Coordinates of C-alpha atoms in Angstrom, one line a residue:
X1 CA 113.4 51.4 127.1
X2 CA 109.8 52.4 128.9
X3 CA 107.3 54.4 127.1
X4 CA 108.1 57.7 129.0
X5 CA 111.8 57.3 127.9
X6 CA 110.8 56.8 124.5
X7 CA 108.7 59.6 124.8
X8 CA 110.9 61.6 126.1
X9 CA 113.8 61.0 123.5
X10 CA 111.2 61.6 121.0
X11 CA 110.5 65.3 122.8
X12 CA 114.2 66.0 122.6
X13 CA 114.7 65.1 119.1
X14 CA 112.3 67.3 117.6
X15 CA 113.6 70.2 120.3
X16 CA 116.7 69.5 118.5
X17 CA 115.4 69.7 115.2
X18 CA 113.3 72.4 115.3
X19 CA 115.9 74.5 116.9
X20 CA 117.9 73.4 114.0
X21 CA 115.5 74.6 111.5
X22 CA 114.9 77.7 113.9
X23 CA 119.0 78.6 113.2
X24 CA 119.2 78.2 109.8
X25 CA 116.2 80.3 109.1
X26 CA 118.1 82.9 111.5
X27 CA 121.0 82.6 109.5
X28 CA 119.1 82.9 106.4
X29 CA 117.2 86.1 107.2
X30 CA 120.8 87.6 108.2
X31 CA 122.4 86.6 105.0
X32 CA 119.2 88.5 103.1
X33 CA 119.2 91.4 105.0
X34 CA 122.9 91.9 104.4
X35 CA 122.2 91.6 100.5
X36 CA 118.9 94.2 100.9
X37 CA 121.3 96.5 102.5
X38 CA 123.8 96.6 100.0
X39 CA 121.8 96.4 96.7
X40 CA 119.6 99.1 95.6
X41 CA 116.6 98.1 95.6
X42 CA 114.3 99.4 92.1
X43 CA 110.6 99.2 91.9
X44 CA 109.8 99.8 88.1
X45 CA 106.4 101.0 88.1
X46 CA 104.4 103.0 91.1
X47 CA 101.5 105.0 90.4
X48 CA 100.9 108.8 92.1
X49 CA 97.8 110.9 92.7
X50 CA 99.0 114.6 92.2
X51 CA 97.0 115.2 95.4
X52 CA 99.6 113.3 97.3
X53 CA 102.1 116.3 96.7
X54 CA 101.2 118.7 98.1
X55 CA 102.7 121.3 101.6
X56 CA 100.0 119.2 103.5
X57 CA 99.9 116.0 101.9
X58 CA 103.0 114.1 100.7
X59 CA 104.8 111.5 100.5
X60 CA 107.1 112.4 103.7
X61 CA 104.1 111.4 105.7
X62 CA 102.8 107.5 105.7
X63 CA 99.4 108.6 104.1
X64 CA 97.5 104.6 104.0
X65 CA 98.7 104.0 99.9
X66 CA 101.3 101.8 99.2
X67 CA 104.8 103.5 98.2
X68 CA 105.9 106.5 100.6
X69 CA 108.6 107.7 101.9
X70 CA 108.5 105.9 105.5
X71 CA 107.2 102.5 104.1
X72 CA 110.6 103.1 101.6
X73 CA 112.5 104.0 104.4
X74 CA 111.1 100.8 106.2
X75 CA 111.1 98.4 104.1
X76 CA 114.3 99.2 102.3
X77 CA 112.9 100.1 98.6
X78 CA 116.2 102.5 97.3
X79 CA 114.4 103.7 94.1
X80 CA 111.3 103.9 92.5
X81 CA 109.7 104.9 88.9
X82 CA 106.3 107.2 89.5
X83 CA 104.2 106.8 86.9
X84 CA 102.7 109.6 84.7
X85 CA 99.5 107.7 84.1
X86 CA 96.8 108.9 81.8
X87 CA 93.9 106.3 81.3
X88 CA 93.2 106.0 77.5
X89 CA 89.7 107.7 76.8
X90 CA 86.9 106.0 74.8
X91 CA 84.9 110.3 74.7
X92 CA 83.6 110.8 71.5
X93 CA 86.0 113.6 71.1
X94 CA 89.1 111.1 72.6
X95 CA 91.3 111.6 69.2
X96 CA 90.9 115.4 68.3
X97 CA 92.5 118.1 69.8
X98 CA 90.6 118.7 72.6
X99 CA 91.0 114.9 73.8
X100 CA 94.7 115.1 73.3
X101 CA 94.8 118.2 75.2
X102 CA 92.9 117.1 78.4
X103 CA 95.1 114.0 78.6
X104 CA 98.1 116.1 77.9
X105 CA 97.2 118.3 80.9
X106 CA 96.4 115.2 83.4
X107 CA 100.3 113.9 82.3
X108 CA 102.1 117.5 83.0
X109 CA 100.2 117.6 86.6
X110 CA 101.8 114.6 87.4
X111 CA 105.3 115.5 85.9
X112 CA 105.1 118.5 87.7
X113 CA 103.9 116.8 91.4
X114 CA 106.9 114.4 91.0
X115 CA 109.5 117.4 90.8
X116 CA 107.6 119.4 93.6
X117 CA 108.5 116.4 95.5
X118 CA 112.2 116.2 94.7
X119 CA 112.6 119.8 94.3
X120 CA 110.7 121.3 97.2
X121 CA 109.2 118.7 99.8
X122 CA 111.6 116.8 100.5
X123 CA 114.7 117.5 98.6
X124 CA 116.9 116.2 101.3
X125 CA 115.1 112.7 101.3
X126 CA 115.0 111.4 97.6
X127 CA 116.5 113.0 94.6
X128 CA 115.4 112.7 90.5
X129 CA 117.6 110.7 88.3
X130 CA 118.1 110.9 85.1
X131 CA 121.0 108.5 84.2
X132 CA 122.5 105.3 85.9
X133 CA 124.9 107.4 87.5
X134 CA 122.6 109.9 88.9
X135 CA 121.0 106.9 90.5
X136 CA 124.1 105.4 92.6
X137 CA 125.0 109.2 93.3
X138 CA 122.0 109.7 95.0
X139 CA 122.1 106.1 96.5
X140 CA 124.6 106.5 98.1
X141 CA 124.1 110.2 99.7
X142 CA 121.8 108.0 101.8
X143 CA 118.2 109.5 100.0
X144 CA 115.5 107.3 98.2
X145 CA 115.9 107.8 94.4
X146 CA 113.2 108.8 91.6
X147 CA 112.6 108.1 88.2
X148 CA 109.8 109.1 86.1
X149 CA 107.9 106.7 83.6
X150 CA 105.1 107.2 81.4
X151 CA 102.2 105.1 81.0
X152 CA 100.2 105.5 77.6
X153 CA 101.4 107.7 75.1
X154 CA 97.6 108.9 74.5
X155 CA 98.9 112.8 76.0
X156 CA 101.7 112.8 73.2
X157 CA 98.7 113.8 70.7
X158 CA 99.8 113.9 67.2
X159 CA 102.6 116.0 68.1
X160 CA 105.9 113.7 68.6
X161 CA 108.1 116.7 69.4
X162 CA 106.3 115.7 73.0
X163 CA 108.2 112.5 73.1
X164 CA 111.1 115.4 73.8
X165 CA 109.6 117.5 76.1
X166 CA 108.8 114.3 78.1
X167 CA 111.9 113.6 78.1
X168 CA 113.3 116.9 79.0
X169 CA 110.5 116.8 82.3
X170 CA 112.4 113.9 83.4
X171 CA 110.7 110.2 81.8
X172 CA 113.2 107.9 81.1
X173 CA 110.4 105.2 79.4
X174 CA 107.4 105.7 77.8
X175 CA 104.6 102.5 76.6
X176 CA 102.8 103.1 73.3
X177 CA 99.2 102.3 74.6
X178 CA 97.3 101.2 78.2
X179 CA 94.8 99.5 78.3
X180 CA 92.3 100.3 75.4
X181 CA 93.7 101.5 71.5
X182 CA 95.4 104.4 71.4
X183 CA 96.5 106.6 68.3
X184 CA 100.2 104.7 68.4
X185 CA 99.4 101.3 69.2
X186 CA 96.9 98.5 70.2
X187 CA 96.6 97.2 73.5
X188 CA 96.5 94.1 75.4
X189 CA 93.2 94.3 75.6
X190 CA 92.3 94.0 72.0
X191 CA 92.4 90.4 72.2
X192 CA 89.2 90.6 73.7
X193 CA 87.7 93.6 71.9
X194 CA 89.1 93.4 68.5
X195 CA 92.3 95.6 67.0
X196 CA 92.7 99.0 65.8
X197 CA 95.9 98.9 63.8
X198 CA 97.0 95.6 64.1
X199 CA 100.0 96.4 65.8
X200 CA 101.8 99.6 65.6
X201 CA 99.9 102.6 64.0
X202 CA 101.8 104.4 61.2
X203 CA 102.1 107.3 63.8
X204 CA 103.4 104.6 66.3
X205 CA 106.0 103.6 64.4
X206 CA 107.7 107.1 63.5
X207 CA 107.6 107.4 67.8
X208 CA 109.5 104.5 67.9
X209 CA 112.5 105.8 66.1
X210 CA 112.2 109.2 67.9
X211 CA 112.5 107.3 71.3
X212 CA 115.1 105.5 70.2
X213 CA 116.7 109.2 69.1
X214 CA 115.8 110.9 72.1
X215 CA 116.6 108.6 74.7
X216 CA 114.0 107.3 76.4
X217 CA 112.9 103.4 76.7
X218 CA 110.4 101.6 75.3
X219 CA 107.7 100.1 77.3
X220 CA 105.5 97.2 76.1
X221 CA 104.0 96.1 79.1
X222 CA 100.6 97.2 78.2
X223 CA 100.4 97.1 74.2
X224 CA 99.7 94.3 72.0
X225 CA 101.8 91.3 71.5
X226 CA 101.9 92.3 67.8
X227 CA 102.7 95.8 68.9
X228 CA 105.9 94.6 70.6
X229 CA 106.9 92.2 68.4
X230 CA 106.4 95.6 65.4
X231 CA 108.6 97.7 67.8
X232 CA 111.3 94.5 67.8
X233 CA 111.4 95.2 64.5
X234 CA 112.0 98.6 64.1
X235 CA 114.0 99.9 67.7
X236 CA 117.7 100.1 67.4
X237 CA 117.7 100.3 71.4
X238 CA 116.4 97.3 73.7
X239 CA 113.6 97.8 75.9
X240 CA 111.6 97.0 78.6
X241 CA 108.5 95.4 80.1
X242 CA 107.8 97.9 83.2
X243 CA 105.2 95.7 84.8
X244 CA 104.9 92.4 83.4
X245 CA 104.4 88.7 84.4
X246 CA 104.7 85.1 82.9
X247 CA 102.0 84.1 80.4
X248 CA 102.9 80.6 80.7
X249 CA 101.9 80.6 84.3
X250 CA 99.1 83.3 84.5
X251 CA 97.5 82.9 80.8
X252 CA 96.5 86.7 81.1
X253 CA 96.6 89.4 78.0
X254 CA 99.1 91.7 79.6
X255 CA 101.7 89.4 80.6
X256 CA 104.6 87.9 78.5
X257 CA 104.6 84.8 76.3
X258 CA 107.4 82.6 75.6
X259 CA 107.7 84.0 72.0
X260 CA 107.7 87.0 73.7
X261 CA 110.6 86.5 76.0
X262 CA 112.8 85.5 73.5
X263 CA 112.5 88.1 71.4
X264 CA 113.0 90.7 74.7
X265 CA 116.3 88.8 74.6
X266 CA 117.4 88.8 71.6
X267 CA 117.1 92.3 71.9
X268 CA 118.9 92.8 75.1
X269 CA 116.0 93.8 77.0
X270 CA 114.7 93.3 80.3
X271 CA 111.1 92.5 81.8
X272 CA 110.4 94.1 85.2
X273 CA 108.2 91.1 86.6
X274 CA 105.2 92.4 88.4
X275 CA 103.4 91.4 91.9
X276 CA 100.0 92.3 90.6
X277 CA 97.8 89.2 92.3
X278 CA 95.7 88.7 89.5
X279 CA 98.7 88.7 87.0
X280 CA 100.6 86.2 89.1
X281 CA 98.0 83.7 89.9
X282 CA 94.4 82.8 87.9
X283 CA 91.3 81.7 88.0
X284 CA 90.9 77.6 87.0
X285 CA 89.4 76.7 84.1
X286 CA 86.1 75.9 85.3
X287 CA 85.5 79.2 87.3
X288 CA 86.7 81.1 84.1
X289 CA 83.7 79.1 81.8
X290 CA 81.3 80.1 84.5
X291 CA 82.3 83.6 84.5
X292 CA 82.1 84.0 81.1
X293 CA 78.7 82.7 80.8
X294 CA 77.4 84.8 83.7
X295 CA 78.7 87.6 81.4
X296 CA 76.9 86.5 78.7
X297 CA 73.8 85.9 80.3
X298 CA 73.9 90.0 81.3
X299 CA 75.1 90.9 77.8
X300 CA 78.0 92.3 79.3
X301 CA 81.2 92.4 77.4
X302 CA 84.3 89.4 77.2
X303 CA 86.5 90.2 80.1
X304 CA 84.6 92.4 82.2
X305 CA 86.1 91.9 85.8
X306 CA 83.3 90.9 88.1
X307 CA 85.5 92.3 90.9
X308 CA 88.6 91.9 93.3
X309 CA 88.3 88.2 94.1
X310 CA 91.3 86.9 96.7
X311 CA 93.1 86.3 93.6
X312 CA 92.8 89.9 92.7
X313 CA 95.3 92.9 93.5
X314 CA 95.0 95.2 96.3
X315 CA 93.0 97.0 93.5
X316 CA 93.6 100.8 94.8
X317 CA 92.1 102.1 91.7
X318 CA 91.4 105.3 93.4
X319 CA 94.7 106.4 93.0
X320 CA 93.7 106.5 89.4
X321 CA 90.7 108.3 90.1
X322 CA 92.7 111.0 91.6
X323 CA 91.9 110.1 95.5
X324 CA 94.3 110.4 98.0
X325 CA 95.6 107.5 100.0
X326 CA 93.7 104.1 99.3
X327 CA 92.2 101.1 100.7
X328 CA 94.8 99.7 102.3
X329 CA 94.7 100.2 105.5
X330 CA 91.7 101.7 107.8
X331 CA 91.1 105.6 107.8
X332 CA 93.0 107.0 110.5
X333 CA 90.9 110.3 112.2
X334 CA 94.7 112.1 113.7
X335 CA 95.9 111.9 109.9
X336 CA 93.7 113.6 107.5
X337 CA 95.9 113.1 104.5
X338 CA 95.1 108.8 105.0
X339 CA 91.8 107.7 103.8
X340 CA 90.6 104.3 104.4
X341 CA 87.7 102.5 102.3
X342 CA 84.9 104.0 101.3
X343 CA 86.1 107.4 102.8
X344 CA 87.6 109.3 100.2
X345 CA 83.9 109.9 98.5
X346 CA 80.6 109.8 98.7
X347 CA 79.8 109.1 94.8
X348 CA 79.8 105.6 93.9
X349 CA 79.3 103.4 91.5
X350 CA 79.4 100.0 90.4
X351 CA 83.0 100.0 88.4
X352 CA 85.7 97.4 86.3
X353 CA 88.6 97.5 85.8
X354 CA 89.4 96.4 81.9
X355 CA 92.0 94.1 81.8
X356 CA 91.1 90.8 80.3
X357 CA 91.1 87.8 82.7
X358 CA 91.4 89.1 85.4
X359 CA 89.2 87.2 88.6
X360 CA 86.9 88.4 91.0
X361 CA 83.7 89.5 92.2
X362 CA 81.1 92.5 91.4
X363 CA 82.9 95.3 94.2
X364 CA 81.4 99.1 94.3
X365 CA 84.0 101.6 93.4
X366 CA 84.4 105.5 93.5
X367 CA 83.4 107.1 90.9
X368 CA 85.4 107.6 87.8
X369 CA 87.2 104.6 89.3
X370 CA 87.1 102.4 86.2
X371 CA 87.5 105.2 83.6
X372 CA 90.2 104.9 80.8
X373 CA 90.9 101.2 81.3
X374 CA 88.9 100.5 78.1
X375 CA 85.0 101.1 78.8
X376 CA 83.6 97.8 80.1
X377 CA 82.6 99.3 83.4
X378 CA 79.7 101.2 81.3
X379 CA 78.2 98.1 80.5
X380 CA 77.9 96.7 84.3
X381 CA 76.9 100.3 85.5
X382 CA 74.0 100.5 83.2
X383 CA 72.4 97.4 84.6
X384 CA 69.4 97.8 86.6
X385 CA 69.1 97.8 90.6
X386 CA 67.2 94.3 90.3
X387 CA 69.7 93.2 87.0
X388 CA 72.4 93.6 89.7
X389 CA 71.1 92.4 92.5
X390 CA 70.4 89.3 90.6
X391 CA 74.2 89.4 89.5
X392 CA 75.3 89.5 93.0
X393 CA 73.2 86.6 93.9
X394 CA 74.5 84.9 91.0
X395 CA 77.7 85.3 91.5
X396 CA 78.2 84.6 95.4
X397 CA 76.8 80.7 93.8
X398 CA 79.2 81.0 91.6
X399 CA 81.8 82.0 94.3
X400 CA 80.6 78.8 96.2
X401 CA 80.8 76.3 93.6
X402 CA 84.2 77.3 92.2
X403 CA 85.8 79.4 94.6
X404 CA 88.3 81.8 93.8
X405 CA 92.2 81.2 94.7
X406 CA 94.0 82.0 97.4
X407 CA 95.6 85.5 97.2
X408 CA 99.0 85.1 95.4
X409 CA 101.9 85.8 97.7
X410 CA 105.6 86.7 97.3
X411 CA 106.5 82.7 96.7
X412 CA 103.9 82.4 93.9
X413 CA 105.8 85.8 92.3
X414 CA 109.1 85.0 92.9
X415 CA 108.0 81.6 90.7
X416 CA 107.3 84.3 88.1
X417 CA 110.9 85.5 88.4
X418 CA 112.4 82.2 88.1
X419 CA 110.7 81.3 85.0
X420 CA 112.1 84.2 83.6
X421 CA 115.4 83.3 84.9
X422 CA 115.3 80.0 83.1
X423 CA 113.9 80.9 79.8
X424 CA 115.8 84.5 79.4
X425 CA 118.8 84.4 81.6
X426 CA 119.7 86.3 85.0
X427 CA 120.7 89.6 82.8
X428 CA 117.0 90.0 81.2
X429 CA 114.7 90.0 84.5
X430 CA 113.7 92.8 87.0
X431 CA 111.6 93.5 89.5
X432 CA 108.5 95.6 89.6
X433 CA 104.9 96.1 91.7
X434 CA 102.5 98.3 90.5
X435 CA 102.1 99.6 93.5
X436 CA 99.3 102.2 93.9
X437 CA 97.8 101.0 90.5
X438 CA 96.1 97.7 91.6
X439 CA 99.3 95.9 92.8
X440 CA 100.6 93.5 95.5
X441 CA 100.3 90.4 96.5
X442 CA 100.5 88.8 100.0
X443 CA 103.6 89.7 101.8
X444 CA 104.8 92.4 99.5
X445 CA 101.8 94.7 99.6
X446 CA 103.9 97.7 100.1
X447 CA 107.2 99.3 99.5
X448 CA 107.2 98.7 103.5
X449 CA 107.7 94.5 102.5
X450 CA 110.1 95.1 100.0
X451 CA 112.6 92.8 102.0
X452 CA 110.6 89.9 101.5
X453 CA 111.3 89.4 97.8
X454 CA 115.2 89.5 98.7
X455 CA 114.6 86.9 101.6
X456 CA 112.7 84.7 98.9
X457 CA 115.2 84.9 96.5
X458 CA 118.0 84.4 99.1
X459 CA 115.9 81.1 100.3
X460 CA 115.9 80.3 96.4
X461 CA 119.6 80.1 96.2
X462 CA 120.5 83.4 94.5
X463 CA 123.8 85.1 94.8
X464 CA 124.2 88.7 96.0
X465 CA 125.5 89.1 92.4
X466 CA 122.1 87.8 90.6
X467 CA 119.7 89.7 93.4
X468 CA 122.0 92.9 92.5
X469 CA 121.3 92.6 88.8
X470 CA 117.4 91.9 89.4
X471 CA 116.7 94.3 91.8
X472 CA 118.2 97.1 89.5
X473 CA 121.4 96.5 87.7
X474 CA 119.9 94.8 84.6
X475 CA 117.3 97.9 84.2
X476 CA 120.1 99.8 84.8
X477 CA 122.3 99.0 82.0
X478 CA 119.4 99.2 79.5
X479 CA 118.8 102.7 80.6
X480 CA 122.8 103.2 79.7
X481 CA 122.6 101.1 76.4
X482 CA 119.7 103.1 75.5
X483 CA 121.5 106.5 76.4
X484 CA 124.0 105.4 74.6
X485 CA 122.3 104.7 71.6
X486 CA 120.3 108.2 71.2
X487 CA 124.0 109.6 71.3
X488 CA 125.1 108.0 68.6
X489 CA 122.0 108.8 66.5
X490 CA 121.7 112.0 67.4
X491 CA 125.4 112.6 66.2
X492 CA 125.0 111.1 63.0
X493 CA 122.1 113.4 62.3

């Protein structure tokens, strides 16, 4: 045979071949989009900005953040928690009255911009649930679905008769603490700034048995190991990890040990695993030493995030800061209601977020950006011009010598997810995103990429079945068992 024969066969074969390869990823794209179609699809944990609901702002427009009604629509997310977020003040006045009463207020503006949304902006496009069976009734009218969650139980006060009233204003789960001590719990991030109560607070632990009584499901994704281990104790219901990853493969305070995981199984629980970048993948060893001693060398506090390094999450903190839209896609001058970055304000300042280990680099942030998140941004705003300056410079060497990872994507979460699989069991693992609060990762950055994760799964070998229970069934029947539970205790009262 002559070299152009050769040549030629060669040119055939891997025509062949890669049409081959081209079919089968045809046929598995079909196969996932069937399953996305026919499963509803649950994100655990979204976070709102009451200035998204409003007559001219809302979420029946496409306003630049993450989770709205046309990125559901297109990316086939059925259901999603919004999150009544309140940041856990460090004010001198945090635990009296007067603290308890501004956070309070902060929580019922977002309880009430959530019904505004199902109850008079778009009623006819997504509906409130309130039980399991609310959920596949309004699934399958053909409307998006939407549950309300609470993170930090700081707006509760000292009163518990508000675990009730939360309830009654729609949250179906509630977490104990965010990041930074409250009055009920410890957080994550005492690890790095030393504990409060060692766990649960004495206060913390009568909320626990008036959850269990009322209804409403336990969250630990943001307290203390020791806190969630306490509540193991204690809880007559299982709960739930909203927004959690895999310790083992991103060593990071807010995700789950092995320990950990057992226990959540044990209890019949379920962990919603989160696409937050920076909870997903790490920093390497050596960048983390070199961090810390850059830190150090600026007195500034263990942990304090340097920034939103391609490890990081899509970091739209503004959200948080009450801003609408975020920085996630350019400002857009025909629809006001989108803001792009560096748009929403002129006030800025240098801010952190405080979760320990997280990666990055020094990035300027709107103001108020950073507050709640347990008080480390203070320390990096009170450097100087020049002490800053001299950070940057610092750390862009620092960049160069041990660069930061690439961006996690939807293959380096779904790993998360089948870690959980494998240590837990199919019926203790979910799905979640954080969306709006700092989350994504690269090819799920919005509820508009949802299908992705199902494809991933689908190319990972699991079963309509197995997506079905991950993608919302196994949340699902927690939400029942723990119904169920409060029934019982409330009639043996």
């Amino acid at each position: 045979m002559s070299t152009t024969s050769r040549l030629a066969t060669a040119a055939a074969l891997a025509a062949i071949t890669t049409a081959g390869v081209l079919a089968q990823d045809d046929a598995l794209t079909t196969k996932a989009r069937g399953i996305h179609e026919r499963v509803m699809t649950l994100d655990t944990h979204n976070d709102i900005s009451p200035a998204n609901f409003t007559a001219q702002c809302n979420y029946t427009m496409d306003l630049g953040n993450q989770v709205n009604l046309p990125k559901m629509i297109e990316g086939g997310l059925d259901a999603s928690f919004f999150v009544v977020y309140v940041g856990q003040s460090t004010a001198e006045d945090a635990f009296t009255p007067a603290g308890y009463d501004r956070a309070y207020k902060s929580a019922i503006e977002k309880f009430d911009a959530i019904h505004r949304l199902t109850e008079q902006i778009a009623p006819d496009k997504i509906g409130l649930a309130l039980t399991s069976a609310d959920a596949r009734r309004i699934y399958a009218s053909g409307r998006k679905v939407a549950f309300i969650g609470v993170e930090n139980g700081y707006p509760i006060g000292e009163d518990l008769g508000r675990i009730k009233e939360f309830y009654d204003r729609g949250a179906r789960y509630l977490s104990l603490a965010h990041n930074g001590h409250s009055q009920l719990s410890d957080s994550n991030t005492g690890e790095v700034e030393g504990w409060k109560w060692h766990g649960l607070s004495p206060l913390g632990k009568q909320a626990i048995a008036e959850m269990n009584r009322v209804g409403i499901m336990i969250d630990v994704s943001h307290p203390s190991k020791e806190s969630m281990m306490q509540t193991l104790q204690l809880t007559k219901a299982p709960i739930i990890a909203s927004h959690s990853a895999m310790r083992a493969l991103a060593d990071v305070s807010r995700n789950l040990d092995d320990e950990q995981l057992a226990a959540l199984k044990k209890n019949g629980g379920v962990v919603q695993v989160v696409a937050f970048a920076s909870y997903v993948k790490t920093d390497a060893p050596e960048r983390k030493g070199a961090l810390d001693a850059l830190r150090k060398e600026f007195n500034l506090p263990p942990g304090t995030n340097l920034g939103g390094g391609r490890g990081d999450g899509r970091g739209a903190r503004g959200q948080r800061a009450g801003l609408p839209g975020s920085d996630i896609t350019p400002f857009d001058p025909r629809n006001p209601c989108a803001r792009g970055r560096g748009a929403a304000t002129a006030d800025t300042t240098v801010a952190t977020t405080a979760v320990s280990g997280r990666p990055g680099a020094t990035t300027v942030q709107s103001g108020g950006a950073g507050q709640g998140r347990g008080g480390r941004g203070n320390a990096l705003a009170a450097l100087s011009d020049e002490q800053r300056a001299d950070l940057q410079k610092k750390l862009a060497d620092l960049n160069a010598k041990f660069p930061p990872p690439p961006r996690a994507t939807v293959k380096d979460f779904v790993d998360h997810i089948d870690y959980a699989v494998k240590k837990v069991g199919i019926d203790h693992v979910g799905i979640s995103s954080d969306f709006d609060g700092g989350g994504g990762v690269e090819g799920w950055n919005g509820a508009d990429e949802t299908f992705n994760v199902t494809l991933e799964l689908v190319r990972r070998g699991y079963t309509e079945p197995q997506i079905a229970k991950l993608w919302s069934g196994n949340l699902l029947r927690v939400m029942d068992d723990v119904q169920a539970k409060a029934r019982q205790l409330q009639q043996t009262r």
